[in-house]
Structure formats: C-alpha cells, structure tokens
Amino acid sequence: MRLRLEFTTEPFDLDRPPAHAEAARELVLSAPLDSVDVGPFGTTVEGGADEVVEVVGGLLRRALASGATRISLQVNALPGAGGDDSGGGGA
C-alpha cells in the first residue's frame, strides 16, 4: 500500500523556519520516501505504508522535542495502491 502524508507544524514564523520545522524537514528528506514536497506552510510526502508510518512517529517525536506546539497531519491511501502492506516503492 502507498500513502500520502501531509503535515504542518506550528507555531509559524514568517521570518525564518523555526527549529521544529527544520527538524521535520531533515527527517523527511533523510527518510526512504518516494517523493517529498516541502512548502512554506506544509509538507507532503509519499511512499510505502511502512515508511510513511515510521516517518509519522519520528515526525511527532522530533517536532515536539524541537518546540512544536501543534502538529496537523493527514494520511491518505493512494488510489490504486492495492492492499499490500509490504511498503514497497511500486506505484
């Protein structure tokens, strides 16, 4: 199964990325994901179910430890992703 994770960490700082946003960005960029899109107000990643679920746990731990007071996230199963939980990178 393939998943898409969209998340935002708060509080926002419009002058420069706060520590919790930088920690989240470093985590997703180093994770074995198929796609990562870092935006100014949110980040979207896609990958196998196992990889995305692993990222969620790390994201929560790192962002909260780095000063996040709120983390909003949404996880969607991608259409046509099938029921395989192996976390493979196939489409």
XYZ file of C-alpha atoms in Angstrom:
91
model
C 0.000 0.000 0.000
C 1.188 3.523 -0.776
C 0.335 6.501 1.405
C 0.433 10.269 1.153
C 1.180 12.241 4.325
C 0.536 15.967 4.547
C 1.628 17.793 7.687
C 2.166 21.211 9.219
C 3.989 22.107 12.418
C 3.235 25.190 14.478
C 3.832 27.866 15.635
C 4.655 29.579 12.365
C 7.482 32.056 11.971
C 7.279 34.038 8.754
C 10.834 35.408 9.063
C 12.673 32.072 9.189
C 11.834 28.398 9.630
C 11.524 27.507 13.322
C 13.548 24.669 14.814
C 10.590 22.264 14.761
C 10.038 22.870 11.031
C 13.727 22.312 10.298
C 13.725 19.084 12.336
C 10.687 17.815 10.427
C 12.236 18.743 7.079
C 15.508 16.976 7.894
C 13.603 13.852 8.929
C 11.518 13.549 5.760
C 14.425 14.400 3.456
C 16.517 11.625 5.009
C 13.705 9.030 5.026
C 13.338 6.385 2.294
C 10.289 8.026 0.703
C 9.334 8.192 -2.965
C 8.509 11.885 -3.007
C 8.908 14.875 -0.677
C 7.467 18.342 -1.345
C 8.451 20.873 1.330
C 6.372 24.034 1.204
C 6.273 27.207 3.304
C 3.129 26.165 5.221
C 3.147 22.392 4.897
C 4.935 19.338 3.602
C 3.654 16.427 1.528
C 5.402 13.070 1.261
C 4.546 9.804 -0.475
C 5.864 6.324 -0.011
C 5.191 2.808 1.100
C 2.905 2.350 4.102
C 5.674 1.132 6.414
C 7.949 4.037 5.537
C 5.244 6.693 5.928
C 4.034 5.283 9.257
C 7.639 5.252 10.501
C 8.015 8.894 9.442
C 4.860 9.876 11.368
C 6.302 8.563 14.632
C 9.640 10.251 14.100
C 7.975 13.467 12.987
C 5.886 13.680 16.144
C 8.844 12.973 18.429
C 11.306 15.340 16.726
C 8.949 18.256 16.101
C 7.570 18.231 19.653
C 11.074 17.958 21.117
C 12.098 20.940 18.962
C 9.338 23.256 20.160
C 6.246 22.465 18.090
C 3.044 23.203 19.971
C 0.753 21.738 17.316
C 1.199 19.228 14.509
C -1.584 18.784 11.990
C -1.405 15.788 9.717
C -3.469 13.881 7.237
C -2.730 10.450 5.797
C -4.399 9.142 2.639
C -4.170 5.763 0.946
C -3.361 6.452 -2.680
C -5.868 5.262 -5.300
C -4.874 2.014 -6.958
C -2.309 1.381 -4.236
C -3.629 -2.112 -3.531
C -3.709 -3.859 -0.179
C -0.051 -4.922 0.050
C 1.409 -3.726 3.361
C 4.980 -4.508 2.326
C 5.790 -0.815 1.957
C 7.416 -1.345 -1.425
C 8.021 1.593 -3.734
C 5.799 0.412 -6.605
C 3.053 2.581 -7.985
